[in-house]
PDB file of C-alpha atoms in Angstrom:
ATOM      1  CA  UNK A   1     -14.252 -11.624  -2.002  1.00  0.00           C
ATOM      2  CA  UNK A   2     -12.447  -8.872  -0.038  1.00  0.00           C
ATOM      3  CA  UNK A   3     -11.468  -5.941  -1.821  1.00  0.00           C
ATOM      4  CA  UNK A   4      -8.300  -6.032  -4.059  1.00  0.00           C
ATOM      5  CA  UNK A   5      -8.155 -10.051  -3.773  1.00  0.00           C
ATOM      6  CA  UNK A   6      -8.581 -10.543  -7.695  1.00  0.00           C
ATOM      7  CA  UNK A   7      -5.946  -8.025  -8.403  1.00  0.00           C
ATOM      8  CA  UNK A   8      -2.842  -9.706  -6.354  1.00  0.00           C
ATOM      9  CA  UNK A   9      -0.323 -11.298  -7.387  1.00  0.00           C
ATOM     10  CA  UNK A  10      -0.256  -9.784 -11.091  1.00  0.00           C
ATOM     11  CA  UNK A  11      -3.043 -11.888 -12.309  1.00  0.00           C
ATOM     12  CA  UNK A  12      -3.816  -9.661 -15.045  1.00  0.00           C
ATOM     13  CA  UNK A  13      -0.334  -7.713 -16.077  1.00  0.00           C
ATOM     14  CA  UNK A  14       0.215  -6.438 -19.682  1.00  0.00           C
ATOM     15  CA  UNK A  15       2.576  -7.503 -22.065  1.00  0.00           C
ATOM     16  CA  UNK A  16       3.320  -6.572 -25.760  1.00  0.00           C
ATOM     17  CA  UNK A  17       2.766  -9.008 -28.438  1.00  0.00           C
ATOM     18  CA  UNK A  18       4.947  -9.302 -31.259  1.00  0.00           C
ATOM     19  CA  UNK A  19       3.017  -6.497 -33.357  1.00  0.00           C
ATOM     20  CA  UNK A  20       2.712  -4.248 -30.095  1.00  0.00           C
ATOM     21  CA  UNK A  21      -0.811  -4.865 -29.711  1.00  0.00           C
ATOM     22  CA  UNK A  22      -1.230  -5.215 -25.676  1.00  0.00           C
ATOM     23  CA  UNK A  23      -2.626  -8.587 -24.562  1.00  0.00           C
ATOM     24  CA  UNK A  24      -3.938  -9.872 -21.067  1.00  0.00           C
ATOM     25  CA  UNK A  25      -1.177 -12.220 -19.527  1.00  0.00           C
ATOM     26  CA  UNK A  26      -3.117 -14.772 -15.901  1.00  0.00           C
ATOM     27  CA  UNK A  27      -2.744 -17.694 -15.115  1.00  0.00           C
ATOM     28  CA  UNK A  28      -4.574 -20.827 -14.878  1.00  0.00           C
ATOM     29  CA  UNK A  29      -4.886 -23.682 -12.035  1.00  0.00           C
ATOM     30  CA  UNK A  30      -3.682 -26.838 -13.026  1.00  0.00           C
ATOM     31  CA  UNK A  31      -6.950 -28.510 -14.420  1.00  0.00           C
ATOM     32  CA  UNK A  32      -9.262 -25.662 -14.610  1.00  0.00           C
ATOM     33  CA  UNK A  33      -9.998 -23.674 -17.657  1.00  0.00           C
ATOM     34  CA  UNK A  34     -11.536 -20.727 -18.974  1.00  0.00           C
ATOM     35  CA  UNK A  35     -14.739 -20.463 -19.701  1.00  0.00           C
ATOM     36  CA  UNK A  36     -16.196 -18.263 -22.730  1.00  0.00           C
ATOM     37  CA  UNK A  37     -18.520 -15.790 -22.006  1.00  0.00           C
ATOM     38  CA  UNK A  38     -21.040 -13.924 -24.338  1.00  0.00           C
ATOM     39  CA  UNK A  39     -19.393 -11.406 -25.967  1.00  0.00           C
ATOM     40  CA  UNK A  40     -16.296 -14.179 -26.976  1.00  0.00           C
ATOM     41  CA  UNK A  41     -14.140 -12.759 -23.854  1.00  0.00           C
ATOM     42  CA  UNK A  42     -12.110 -15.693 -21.503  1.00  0.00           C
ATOM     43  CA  UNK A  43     -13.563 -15.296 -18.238  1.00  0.00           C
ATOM     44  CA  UNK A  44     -11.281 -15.835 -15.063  1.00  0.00           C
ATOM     45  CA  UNK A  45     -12.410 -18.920 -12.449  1.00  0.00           C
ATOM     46  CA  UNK A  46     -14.443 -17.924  -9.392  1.00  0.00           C
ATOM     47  CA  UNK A  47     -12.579 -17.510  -6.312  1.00  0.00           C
ATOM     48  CA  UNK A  48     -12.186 -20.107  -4.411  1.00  0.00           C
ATOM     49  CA  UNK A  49     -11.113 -20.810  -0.091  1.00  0.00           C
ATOM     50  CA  UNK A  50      -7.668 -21.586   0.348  1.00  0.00           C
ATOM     51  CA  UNK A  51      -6.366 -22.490   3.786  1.00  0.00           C
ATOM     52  CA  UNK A  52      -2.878 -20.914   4.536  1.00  0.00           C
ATOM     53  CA  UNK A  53      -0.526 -21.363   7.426  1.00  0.00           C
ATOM     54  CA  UNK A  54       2.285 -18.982   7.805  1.00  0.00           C
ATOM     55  CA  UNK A  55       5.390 -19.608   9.624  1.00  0.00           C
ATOM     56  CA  UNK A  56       8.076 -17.462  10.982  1.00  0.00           C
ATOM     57  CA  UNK A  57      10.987 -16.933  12.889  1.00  0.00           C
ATOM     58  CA  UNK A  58      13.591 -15.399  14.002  1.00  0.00           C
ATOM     59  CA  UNK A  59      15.422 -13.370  17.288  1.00  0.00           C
ATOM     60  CA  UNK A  60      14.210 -13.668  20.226  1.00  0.00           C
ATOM     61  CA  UNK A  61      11.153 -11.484  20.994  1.00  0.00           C
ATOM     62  CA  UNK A  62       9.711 -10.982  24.722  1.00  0.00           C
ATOM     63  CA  UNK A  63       6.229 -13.073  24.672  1.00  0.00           C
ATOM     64  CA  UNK A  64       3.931  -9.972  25.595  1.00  0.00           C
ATOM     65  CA  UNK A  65       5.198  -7.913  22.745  1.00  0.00           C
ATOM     66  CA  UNK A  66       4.855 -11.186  20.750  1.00  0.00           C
ATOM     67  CA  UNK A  67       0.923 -11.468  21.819  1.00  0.00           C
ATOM     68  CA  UNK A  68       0.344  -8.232  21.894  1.00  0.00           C
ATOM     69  CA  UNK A  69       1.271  -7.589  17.902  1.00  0.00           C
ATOM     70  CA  UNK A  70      -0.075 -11.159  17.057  1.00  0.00           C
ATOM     71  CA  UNK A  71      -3.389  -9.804  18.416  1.00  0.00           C
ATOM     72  CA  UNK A  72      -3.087  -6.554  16.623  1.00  0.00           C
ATOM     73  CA  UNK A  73      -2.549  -8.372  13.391  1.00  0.00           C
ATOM     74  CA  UNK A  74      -5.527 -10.633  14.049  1.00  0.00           C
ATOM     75  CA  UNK A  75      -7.876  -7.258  14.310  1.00  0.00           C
ATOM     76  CA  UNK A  76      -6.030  -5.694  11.273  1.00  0.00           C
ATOM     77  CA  UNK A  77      -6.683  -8.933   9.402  1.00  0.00           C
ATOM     78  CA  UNK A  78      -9.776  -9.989  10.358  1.00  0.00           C
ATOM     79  CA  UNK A  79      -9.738 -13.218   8.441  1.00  0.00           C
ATOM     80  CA  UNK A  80      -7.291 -14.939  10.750  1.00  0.00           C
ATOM     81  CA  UNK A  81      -8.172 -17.775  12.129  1.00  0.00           C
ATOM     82  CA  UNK A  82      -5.605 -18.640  14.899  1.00  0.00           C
ATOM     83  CA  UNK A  83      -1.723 -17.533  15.954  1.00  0.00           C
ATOM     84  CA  UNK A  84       0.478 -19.818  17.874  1.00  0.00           C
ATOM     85  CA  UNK A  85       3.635 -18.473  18.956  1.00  0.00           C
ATOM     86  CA  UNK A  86       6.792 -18.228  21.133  1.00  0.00           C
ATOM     87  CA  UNK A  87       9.264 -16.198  21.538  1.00  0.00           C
ATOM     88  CA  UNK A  88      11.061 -16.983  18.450  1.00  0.00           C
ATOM     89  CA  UNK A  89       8.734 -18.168  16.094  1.00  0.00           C
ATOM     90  CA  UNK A  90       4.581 -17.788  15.220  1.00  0.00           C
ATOM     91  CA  UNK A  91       2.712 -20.004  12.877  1.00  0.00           C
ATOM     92  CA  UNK A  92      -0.436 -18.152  11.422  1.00  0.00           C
ATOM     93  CA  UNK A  93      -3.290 -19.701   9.912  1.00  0.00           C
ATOM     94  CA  UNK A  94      -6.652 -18.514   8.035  1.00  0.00           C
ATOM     95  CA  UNK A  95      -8.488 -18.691   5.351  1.00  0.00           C
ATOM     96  CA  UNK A  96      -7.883 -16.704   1.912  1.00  0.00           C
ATOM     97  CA  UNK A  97     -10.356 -16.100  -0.374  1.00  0.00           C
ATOM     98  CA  UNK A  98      -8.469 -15.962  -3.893  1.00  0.00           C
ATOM     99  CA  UNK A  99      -8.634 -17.218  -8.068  1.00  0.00           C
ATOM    100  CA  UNK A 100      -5.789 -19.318  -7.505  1.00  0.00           C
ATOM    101  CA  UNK A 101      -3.230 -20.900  -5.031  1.00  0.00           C
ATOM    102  CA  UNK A 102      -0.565 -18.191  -7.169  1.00  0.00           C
ATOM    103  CA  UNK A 103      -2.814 -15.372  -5.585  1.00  0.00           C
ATOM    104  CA  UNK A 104      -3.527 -17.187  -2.369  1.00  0.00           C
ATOM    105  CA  UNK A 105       0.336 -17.519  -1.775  1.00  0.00           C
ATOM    106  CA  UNK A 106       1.242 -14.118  -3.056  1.00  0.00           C
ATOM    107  CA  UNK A 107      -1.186 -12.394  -0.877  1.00  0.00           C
ATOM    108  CA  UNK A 108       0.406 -15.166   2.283  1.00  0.00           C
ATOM    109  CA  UNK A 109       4.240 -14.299   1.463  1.00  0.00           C
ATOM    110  CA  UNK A 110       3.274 -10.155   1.588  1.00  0.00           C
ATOM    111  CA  UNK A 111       1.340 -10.427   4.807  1.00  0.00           C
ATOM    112  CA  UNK A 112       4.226 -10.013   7.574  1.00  0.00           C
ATOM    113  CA  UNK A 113       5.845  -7.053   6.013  1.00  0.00           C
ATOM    114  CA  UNK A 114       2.882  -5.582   5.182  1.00  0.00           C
ATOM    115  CA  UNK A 115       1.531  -5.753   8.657  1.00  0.00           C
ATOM    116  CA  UNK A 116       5.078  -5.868  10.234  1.00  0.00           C
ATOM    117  CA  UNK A 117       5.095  -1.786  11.180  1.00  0.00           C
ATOM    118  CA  UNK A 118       1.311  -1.431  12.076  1.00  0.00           C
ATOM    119  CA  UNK A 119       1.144  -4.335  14.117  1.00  0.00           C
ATOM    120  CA  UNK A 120       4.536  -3.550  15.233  1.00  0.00           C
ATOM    121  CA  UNK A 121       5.678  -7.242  14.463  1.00  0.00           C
ATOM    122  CA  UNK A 122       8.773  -9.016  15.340  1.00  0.00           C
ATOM    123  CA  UNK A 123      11.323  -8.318  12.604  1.00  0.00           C
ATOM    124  CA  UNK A 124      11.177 -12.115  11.721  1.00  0.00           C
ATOM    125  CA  UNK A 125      11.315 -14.236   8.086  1.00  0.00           C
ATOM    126  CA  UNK A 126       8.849 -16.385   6.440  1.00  0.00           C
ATOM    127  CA  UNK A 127      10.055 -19.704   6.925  1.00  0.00           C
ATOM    128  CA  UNK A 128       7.395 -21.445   5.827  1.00  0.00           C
ATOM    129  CA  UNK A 129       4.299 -21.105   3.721  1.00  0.00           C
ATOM    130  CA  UNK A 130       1.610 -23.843   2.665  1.00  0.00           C
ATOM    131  CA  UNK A 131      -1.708 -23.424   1.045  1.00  0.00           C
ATOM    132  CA  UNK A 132      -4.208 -25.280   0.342  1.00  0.00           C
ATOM    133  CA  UNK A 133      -7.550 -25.595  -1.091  1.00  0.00           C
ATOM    134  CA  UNK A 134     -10.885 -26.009   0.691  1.00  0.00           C
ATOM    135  CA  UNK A 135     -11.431 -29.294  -0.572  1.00  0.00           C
ATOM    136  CA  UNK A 136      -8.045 -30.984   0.857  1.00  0.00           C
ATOM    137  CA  UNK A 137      -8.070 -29.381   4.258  1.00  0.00           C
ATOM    138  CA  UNK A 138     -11.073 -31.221   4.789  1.00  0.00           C
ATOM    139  CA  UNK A 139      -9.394 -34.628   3.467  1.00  0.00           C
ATOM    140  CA  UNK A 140      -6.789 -33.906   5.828  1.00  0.00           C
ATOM    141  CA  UNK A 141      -8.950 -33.739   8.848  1.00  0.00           C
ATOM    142  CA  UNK A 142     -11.061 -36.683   7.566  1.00  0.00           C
ATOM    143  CA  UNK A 143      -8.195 -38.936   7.580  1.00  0.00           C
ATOM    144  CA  UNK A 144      -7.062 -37.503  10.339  1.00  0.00           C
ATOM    145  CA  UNK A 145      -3.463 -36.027   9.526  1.00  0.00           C
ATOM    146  CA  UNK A 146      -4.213 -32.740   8.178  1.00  0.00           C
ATOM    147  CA  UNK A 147      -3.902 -29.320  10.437  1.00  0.00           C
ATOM    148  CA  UNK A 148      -6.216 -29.371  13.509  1.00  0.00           C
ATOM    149  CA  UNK A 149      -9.129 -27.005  12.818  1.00  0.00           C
ATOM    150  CA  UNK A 150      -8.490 -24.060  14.498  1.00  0.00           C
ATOM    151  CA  UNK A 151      -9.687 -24.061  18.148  1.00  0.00           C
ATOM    152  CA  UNK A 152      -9.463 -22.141  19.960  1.00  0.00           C
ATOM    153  CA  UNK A 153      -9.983 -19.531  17.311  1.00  0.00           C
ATOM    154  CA  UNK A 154      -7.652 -16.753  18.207  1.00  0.00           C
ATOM    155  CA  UNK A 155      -3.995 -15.843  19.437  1.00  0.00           C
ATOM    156  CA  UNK A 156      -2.322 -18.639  21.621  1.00  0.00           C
ATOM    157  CA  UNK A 157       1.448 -20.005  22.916  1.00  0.00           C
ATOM    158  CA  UNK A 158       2.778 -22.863  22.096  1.00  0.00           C
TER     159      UNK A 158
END
């Protein structure tokens, strides 16, 4: 798992219960549970590959500077597999490695503002987001309607 995954997206905040005794607050995927381990503790579910593809848009950009902070993001996330973009829009996919699609989706939504100085990235908006699991994507392309697996791997126009 890369560093800090498990912690995103507030999986494990504290909140007082109703004698001010702190208590754990995470959530669970819809039909997955926690598992007990030895000492009585819950124990949160492995992490698991979720496929993510980003979109956003906005004002025109010229298509070098586009590219060329696409490409910067790519090497500053190294877990992306593919950018397609034009000169008012970008769709981003990759793989995330995370406990849930709440984490997998947090981490998605905080990835162009968190790379948007460093990468010096168009000041666009998310306008859309999906994610999902491992499992599906490969349904998808089985039955032939799902996202294209990503090839060429890498940064590409439209």
């Amino acid at each position: 798992m890369r560093p800090g995954a498990a912690a995103r997206g507030g999986s494990a905040s504290r909140a007082l219960g109703p004698v001010g005794e702190g208590r754990a607050l995470t959530s669970v995927a819809a039909g997955e549970t926690y598992e007990e381990g030895q000492t009585g503790e819950a124990q949160a579910p492995a992490p698991r590959l979720w496929h993510v593809t980003l979109s956003v848009s906005g004002a025109e950009a010229p298509l070098k500077d586009v590219r060329r902070a696409l490409e910067q993001l790519a090497y500053d996330h190294p877990f992306l597999l593919t950018s397609r973009y034009a000169n008012d829009h970008a769709e981003i996919r990759y793989w995330e490695e995370a406990r849930d699609l709440h984490d997998a989706a947090a981490v998605a939504l905080r990835l162009w503002g968190e790379h948007r100085q460093s990468a010096k990235l168009p000041p666009w908006e998310i306008v859309g987001l999906e994610v999902i699991d491992r499992d599906t994507y490969h349904q998808r392309i089985a039955e032939g309607y799902g996202p294209l697996p990503a090839s060429p791997v890498g940064v590409h126009p439209f």
